[in-house]
XYZ file of C-alpha atoms in Angstrom:
519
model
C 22.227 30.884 -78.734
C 21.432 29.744 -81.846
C 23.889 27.455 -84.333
C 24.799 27.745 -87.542
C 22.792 24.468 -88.590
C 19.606 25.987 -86.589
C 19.657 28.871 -88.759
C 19.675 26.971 -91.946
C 17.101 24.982 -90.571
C 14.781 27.981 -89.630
C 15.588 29.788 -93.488
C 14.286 26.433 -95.065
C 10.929 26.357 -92.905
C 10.544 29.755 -93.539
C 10.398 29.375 -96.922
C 7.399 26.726 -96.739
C 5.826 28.711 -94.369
C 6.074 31.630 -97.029
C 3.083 30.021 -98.975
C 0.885 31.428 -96.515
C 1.629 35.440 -97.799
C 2.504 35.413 -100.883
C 0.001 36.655 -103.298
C -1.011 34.083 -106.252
C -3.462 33.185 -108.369
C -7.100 31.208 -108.484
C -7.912 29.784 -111.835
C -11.771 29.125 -112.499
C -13.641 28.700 -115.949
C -15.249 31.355 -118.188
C -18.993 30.623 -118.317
C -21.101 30.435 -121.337
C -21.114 34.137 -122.596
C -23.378 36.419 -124.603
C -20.600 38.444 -126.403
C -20.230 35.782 -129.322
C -18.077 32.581 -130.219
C -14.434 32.478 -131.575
C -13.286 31.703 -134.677
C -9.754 30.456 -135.792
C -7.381 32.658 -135.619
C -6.528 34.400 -139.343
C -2.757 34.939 -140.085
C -0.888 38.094 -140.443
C 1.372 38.761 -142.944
C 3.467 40.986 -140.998
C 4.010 41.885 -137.339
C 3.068 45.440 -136.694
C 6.204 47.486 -135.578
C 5.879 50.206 -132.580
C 7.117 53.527 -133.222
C 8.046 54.706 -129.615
C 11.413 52.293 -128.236
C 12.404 51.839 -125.027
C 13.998 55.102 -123.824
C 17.937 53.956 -123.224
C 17.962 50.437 -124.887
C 20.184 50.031 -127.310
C 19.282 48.996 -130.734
C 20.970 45.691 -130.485
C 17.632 44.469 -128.292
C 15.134 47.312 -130.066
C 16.241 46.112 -133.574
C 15.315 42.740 -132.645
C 12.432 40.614 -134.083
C 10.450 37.723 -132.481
C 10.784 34.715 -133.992
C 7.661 32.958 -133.195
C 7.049 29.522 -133.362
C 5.832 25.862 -132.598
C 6.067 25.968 -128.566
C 8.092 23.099 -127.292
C 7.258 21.014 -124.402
C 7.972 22.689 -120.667
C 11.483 22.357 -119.941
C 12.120 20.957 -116.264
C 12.784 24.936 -115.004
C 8.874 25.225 -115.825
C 7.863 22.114 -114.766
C 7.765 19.562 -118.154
C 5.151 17.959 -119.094
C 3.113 18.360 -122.745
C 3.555 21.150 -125.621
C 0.856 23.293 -125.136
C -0.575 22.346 -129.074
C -1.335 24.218 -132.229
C -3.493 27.451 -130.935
C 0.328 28.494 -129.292
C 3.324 29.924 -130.782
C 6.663 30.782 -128.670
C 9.349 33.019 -128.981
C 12.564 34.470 -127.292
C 13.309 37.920 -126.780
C 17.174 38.951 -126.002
C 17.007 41.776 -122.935
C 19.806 42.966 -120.532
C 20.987 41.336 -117.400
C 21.378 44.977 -115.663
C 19.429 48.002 -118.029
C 21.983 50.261 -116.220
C 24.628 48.326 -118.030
C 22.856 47.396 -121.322
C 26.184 46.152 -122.875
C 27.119 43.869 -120.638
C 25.738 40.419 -119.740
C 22.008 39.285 -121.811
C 19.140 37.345 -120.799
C 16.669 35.081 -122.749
C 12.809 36.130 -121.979
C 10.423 33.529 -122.559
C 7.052 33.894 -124.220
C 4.090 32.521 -125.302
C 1.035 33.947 -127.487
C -2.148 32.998 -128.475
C -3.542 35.124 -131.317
C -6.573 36.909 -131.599
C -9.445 35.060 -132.425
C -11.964 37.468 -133.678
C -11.715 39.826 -137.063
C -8.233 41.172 -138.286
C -10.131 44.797 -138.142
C -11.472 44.508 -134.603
C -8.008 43.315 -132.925
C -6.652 45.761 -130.116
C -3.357 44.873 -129.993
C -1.353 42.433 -127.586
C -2.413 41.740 -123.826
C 0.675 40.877 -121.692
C -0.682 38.233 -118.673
C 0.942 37.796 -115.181
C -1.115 35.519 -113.189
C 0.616 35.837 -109.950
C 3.394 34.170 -107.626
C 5.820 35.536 -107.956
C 7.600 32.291 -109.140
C 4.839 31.068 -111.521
C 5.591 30.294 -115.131
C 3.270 32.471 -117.956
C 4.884 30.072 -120.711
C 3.001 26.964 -118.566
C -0.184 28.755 -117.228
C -1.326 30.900 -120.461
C -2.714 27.616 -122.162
C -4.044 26.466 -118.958
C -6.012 28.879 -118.022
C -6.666 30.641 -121.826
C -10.726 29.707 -121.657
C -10.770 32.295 -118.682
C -10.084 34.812 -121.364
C -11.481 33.579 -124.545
C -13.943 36.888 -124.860
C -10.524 39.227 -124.477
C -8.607 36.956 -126.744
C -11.121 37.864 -129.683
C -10.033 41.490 -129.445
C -6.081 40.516 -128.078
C -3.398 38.318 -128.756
C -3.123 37.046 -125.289
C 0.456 36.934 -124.176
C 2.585 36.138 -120.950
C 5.730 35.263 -119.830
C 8.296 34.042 -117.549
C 9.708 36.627 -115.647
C 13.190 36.932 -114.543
C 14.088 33.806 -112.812
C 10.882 31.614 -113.572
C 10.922 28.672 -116.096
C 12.847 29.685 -119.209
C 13.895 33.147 -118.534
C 17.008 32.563 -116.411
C 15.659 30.622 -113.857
C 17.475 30.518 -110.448
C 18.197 27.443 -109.048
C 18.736 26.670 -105.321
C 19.399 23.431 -105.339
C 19.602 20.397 -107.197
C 16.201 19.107 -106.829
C 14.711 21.405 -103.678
C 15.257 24.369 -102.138
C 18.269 23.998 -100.215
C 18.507 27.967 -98.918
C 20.009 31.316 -99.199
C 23.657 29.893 -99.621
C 22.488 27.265 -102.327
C 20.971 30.085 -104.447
C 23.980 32.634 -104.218
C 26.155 29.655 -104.978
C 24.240 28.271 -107.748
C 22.718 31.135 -109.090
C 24.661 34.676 -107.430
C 25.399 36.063 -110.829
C 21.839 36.552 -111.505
C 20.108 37.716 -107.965
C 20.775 41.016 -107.921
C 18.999 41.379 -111.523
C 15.605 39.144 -111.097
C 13.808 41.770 -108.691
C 10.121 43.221 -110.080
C 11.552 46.946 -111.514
C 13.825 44.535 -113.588
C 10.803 42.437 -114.856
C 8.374 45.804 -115.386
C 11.421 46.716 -117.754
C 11.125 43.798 -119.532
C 7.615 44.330 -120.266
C 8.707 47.856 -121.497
C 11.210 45.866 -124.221
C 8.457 43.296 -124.805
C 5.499 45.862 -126.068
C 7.981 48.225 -128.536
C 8.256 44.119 -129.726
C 5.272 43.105 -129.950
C 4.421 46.159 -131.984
C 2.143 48.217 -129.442
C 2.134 51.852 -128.680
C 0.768 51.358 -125.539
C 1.196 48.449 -122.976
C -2.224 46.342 -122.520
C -1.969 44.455 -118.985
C -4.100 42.429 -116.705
C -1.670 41.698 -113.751
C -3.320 39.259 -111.073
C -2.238 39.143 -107.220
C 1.470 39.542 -107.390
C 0.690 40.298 -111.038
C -0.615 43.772 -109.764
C 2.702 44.974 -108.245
C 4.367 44.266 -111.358
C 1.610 46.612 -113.441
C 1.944 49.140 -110.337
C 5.864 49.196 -110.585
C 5.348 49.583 -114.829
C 2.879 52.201 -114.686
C 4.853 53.895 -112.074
C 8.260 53.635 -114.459
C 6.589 54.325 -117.732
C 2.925 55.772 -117.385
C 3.244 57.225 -120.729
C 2.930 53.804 -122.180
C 0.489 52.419 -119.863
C -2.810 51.886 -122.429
C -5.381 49.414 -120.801
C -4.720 47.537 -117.522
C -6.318 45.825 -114.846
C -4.908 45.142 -111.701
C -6.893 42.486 -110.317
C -6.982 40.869 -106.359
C -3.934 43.603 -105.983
C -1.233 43.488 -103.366
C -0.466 46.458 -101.045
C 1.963 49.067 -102.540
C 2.314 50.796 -98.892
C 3.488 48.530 -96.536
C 6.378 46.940 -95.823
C 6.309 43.050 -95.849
C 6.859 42.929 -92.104
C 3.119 44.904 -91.359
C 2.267 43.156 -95.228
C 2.220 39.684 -93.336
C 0.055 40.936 -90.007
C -2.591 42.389 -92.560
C -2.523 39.405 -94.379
C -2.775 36.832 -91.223
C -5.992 38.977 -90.346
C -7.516 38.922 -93.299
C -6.979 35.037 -93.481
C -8.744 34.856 -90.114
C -11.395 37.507 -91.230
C -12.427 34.492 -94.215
C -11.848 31.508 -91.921
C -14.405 33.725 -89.337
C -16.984 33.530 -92.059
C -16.517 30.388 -93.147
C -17.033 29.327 -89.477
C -20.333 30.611 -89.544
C -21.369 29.456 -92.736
C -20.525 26.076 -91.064
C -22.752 26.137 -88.316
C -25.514 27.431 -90.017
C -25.548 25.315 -92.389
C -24.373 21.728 -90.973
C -25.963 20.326 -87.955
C -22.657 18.537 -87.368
C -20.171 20.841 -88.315
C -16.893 19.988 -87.673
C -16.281 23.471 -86.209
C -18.685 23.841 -84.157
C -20.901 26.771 -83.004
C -19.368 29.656 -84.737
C -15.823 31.427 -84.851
C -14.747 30.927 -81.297
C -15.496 27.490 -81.275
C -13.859 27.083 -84.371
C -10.509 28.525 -83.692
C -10.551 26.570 -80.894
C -10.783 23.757 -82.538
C -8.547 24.355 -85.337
C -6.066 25.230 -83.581
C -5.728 22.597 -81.095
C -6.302 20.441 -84.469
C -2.798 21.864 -85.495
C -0.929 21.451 -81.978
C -2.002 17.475 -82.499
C -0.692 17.692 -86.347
C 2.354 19.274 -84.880
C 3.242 16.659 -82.605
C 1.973 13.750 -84.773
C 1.068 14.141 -88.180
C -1.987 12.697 -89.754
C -1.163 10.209 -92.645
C -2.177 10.577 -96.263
C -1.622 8.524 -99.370
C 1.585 8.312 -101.099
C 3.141 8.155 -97.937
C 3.734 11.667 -96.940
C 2.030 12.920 -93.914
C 0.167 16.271 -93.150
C 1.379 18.485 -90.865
C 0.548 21.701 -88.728
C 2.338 23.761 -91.676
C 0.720 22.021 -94.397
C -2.705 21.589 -92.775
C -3.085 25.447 -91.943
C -1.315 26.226 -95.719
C -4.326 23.382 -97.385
C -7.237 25.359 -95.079
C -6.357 28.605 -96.280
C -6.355 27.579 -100.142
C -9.836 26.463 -99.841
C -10.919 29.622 -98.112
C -8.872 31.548 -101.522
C -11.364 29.543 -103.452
C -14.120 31.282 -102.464
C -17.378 29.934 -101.430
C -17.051 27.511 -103.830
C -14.335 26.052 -101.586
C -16.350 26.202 -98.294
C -18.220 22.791 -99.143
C -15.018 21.099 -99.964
C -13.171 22.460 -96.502
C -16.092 21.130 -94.817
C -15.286 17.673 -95.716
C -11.405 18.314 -95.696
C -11.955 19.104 -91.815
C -14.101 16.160 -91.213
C -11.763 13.657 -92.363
C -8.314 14.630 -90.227
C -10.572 15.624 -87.080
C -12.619 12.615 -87.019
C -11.245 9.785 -89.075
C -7.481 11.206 -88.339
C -6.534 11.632 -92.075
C -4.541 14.240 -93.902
C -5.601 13.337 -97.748
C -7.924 16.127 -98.489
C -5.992 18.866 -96.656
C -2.632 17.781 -98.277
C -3.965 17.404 -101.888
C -5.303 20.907 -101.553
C -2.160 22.364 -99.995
C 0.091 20.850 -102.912
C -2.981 21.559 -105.795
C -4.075 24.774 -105.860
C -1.720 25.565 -108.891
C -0.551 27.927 -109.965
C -0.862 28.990 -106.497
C 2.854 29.811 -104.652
C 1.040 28.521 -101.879
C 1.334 25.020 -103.234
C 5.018 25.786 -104.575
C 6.173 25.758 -100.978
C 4.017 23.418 -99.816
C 6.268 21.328 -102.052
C 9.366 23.032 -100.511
C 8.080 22.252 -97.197
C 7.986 18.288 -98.330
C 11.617 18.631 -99.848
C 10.112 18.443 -104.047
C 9.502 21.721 -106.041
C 9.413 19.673 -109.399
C 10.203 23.009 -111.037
C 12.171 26.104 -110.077
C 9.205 27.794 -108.780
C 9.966 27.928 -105.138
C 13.502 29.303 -105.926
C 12.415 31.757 -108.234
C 9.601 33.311 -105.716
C 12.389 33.179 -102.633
C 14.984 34.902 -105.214
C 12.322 37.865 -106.277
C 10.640 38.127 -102.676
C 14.326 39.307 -101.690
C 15.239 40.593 -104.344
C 12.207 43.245 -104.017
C 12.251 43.348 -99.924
C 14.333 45.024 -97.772
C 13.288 43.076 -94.519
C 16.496 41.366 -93.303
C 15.644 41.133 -89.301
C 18.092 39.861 -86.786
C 16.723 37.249 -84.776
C 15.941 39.376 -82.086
C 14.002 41.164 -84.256
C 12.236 38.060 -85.757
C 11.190 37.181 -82.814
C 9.523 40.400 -81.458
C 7.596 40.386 -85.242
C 6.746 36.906 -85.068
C 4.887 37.362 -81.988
C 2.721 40.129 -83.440
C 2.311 38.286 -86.679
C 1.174 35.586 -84.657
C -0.945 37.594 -82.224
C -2.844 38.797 -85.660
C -4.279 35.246 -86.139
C -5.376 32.517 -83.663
C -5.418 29.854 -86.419
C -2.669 31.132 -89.232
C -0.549 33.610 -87.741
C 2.111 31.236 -86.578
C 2.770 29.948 -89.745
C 2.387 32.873 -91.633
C 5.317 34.847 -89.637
C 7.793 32.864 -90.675
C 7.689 34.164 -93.464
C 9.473 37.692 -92.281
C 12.520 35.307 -91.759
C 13.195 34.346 -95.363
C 15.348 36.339 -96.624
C 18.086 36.003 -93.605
C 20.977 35.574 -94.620
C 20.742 36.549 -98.757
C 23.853 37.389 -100.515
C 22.162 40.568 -101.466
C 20.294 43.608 -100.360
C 16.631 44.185 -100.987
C 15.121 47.234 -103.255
C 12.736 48.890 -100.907
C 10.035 48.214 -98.382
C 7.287 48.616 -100.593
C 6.575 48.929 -104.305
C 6.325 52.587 -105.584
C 3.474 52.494 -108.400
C 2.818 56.322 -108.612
C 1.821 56.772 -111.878
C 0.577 60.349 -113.188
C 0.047 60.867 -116.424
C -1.141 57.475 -116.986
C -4.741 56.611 -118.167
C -7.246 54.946 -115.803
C -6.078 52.087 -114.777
C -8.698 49.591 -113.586
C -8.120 48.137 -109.853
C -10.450 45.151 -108.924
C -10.838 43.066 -105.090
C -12.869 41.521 -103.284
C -14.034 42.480 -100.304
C -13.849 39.303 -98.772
C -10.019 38.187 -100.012
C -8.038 36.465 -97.363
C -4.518 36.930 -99.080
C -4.462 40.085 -100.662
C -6.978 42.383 -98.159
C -9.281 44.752 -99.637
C -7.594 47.770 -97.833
C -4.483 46.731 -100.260
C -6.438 47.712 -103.276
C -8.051 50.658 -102.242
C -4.314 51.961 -100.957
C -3.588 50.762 -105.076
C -5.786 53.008 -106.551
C -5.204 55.748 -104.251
C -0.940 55.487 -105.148
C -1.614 55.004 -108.263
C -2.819 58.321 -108.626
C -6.415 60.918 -108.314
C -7.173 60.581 -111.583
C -5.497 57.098 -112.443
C -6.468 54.927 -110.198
C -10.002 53.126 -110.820
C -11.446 50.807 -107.684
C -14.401 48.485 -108.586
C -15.058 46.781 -105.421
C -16.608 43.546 -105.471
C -18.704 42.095 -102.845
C -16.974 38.201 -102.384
C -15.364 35.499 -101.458
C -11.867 34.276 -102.440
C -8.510 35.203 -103.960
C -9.788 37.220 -107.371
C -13.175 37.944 -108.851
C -12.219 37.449 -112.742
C -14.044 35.275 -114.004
C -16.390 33.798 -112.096
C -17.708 37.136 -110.663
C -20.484 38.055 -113.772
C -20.792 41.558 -112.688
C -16.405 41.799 -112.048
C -16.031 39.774 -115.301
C -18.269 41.956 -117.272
C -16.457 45.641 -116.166
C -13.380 44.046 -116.953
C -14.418 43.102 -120.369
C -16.295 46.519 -120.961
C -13.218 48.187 -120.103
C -10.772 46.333 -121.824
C -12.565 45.912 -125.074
C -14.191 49.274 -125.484
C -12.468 51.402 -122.791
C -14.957 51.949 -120.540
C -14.449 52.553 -117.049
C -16.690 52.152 -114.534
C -18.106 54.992 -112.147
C -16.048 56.016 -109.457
C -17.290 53.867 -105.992
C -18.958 51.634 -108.164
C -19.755 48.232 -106.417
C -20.565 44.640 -107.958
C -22.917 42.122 -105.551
């Protein structure tokens, strides 16, 4: 029998362990491109007003104008740190707690925007950015990551967000500095739960383009990004215009068979990796191939479990965080293969953690290194409570412990190396004050324009099955699947061939041929 202080126990490790399955987002560099430089960005007189309003919002939030300005610096919900400088401008947008009961309660929706670089005659309209989590902050990433989309920001302002719960828009807090747990979140933040879910958010996005002054709704969701463009297309696919779903989630399963196709896909990339190793090393640190190497890896994380490996700044690296910093280098891509390599060699044969903890807590804007930090006992910002408080708010999955245990063990059974970790995931919402939406994201969407679906074949977070189920919901003649032959978590941009169809297709509408493929 279990006690009441085990339980709470077991919710907080769950929610570290959690960093392992939720989707997220790899930021690389845009390359030197062919399509022309930008030029400073020439002001508009006036902002462009839409002529189709929400349906059901009352005029009090569609009579609204943004007030854009100066960006501040991060406020501690998103992190702090510096103001993002002059290229940026800020605003607030006024939208309603619950949109079944407009005139009640009101929330503050953060944004950011950087205007369109290229001629006043060739701009688009606005693209509205998620990069993932959920949990991560568009206010803080945008100017982060805005070189990754200089050629789309000639034709777009580029514009994101933080969604219900994140950073500046109503952030949840469960705790004072940590995550403290289900009971710390409905005490500190109960009011707002119910509200912060993804069909919430996807509503927002509905208030945000009538805003922003666009017909249509222009999108490029990434990783958890992609359910959020599913869910919007699936609410409003009359307003969908141009949108890429990129390194897309599954819309079809439930998070409990979610988090077995996700600890074999991890596997799948650490399988490869393996081999890559061995040909390629003479000494490599795991070994022969992919049996050696879950061998080894594994019995690697039994030792870390029992007696962590130290690391600078005092903190040491654990099973949880060691298995949590592999699988971040394996979302890199093969660009991260060289790196893991070395990571692997230092805590098998020197016995230190350094490598494999910096990349655990580093890989921002990851959620993977979000509850790596919850797993330490420091978030920093309210990331970690804001990616617990949508995860439930969207799932259903509320199993006894009976039933966690029967699911961990086929979790676990999925992956010799991660799937321990990963199932304690299923357990994270035990216990929250509220119930979950649904078991999986409905993103049928017909009547919508093509919508442009993009994975790798090679993903270990979001599996390539995922997408092709995505484009398949989404609809015969709506869902578009360019598959991409790679490595990593995402293809945009360091894929050419990805990079380019994206760009065709967002600047000039063109999509590409049905099966098509990129090497």
């Amino acid at each position: 029998m279990r006690t009441g202080f085990e339980t709470a126990g077991r919710g907080r490790r769950a929610a570290a362990a959690l960093l392992a399955v939720v989707v997220a987002f790899t930021a690389a560099t845009v390359s030197g491109c062919d399509e022309g430089g930008a030029s400073s960005p020439a002001p508009r007189a006036q902002e462009r007003r839409a002529t189709n309003p929400p349906a059901g919002v009352p005029s009090v939030f569609t009579g609204q104008r943004l007030n854009w300005a100066v960006c501040p610096a991060p406020s501690g919900a998103q992190g702090k740190g510096e103001a993002p400088g002059e290229d940026y401008e800020c605003a607030t947008m006024k939208a309603p707690l619950d949109y079944a009961r407009p005139g009640g309660d009101t929330i503050d929706v953060a944004l950011i925007r950087k205007r369109a670089t290229g001629p006043e005659g060739g701009r688009i309209g606005s693209l509205l950015l998620n990069f993932g989590g959920p949990g991560v902050s568009g206010v803080v990433t945008l100017p982060a990551v805005a070189d990754d989309y200089a050629v789309l920001g000639e034709a777009y302002d580029l514009v994101s967000f933080d969604p219900r719960g994140v950073g500046g828009t109503a952030p949840v807090l469960c705790g004072q500095d940590t995550y403290e747990g289900a009971s710390a979140c409905g005490g500190r933040s109960g009011r707002l739960l119910p509200y912060v879910g993804t069909s919430s958010t996807a509503r927002d996005m509905e208030l945000m383009r009538f805003l922003l002054g666009d017909e249509r709704l222009h999108y490029f969701g990434v990783s958890y990004g992609t359910r959020l463009g599913g869910v919007y297309a699936h609410l409003f696919p009359r307003n969908v215009g141009r949108m890429v779903l990129e390194a897309p989630v599954d819309p079809v399963l439930d998070d409990f068979r979610s988090e077995i196709a996700r600890a074999r896909a991890v596997q799948r990339a650490f399988d490869r990796f393996a081999r890559h190793c061995a040909k390629t090393y003479d000494d490599c640190p795991t070994g022969s191939g992919p049996e050696q190497a879950r061998q080894r890896v594994t019995a690697l994380l039994d030792r870390l479990k029992e007696k962590p490996a130290p690391a600078e700044g005092g903190e040491d690296l654990d099973d949880s965080l060691a298995a949590h910093g592999i699988a971040n280098h394996l979302d890199r891509g093969r660009d991260g293969w060289e790196r893991l390599v070395e990571a692997l060699r230092e805590v098998m044969e020197r016995g230190r953690g350094d490598a494999l903890l910096a990349e655990a807590y580093d890989h921002d804007p990851d959620s993977r290194a979000r509850l790596a930090g919850a797993h330490a006992g420091v978030t920093g910002d309210n990331g970690t409570s804001a990616l617990v408080a949508i995860s439930c708010a969207d799932s259903d999955l509320r199993p006894s412990f009976d039933e966690f245990d029967v699911m961990e063990r086929q979790v676990a059974a999925a992956s010799p190396v991660f799937g321990e970790t990963w199932a304690n995931a299923l357990y994270l919402c035990y216990d929250w004050p509220f119930d979950g939406e649904s078991a999986a994201a409905d993103v049928r969407a017909e009547g919508a324009p093509p919508v442009l679906v993009v994975a790798n074949t090679g993903d270990p977070t979001t599996p390539y099955e995922g997408a092709r189920r995505m484009a398949a919901e989404l609809g015969e003649r709506v869902g578009v699947l360019l598959t991409v032959r790679d490595e990593g978590h995402g293809s945009f941009p360091h894929n050419r061939c990805a990079e380019r169809a994206v760009h065709l297709y967002l600047v000039h509408g063109t999509t590409p041929e049905a099966g098509a493929v990129c090497p």
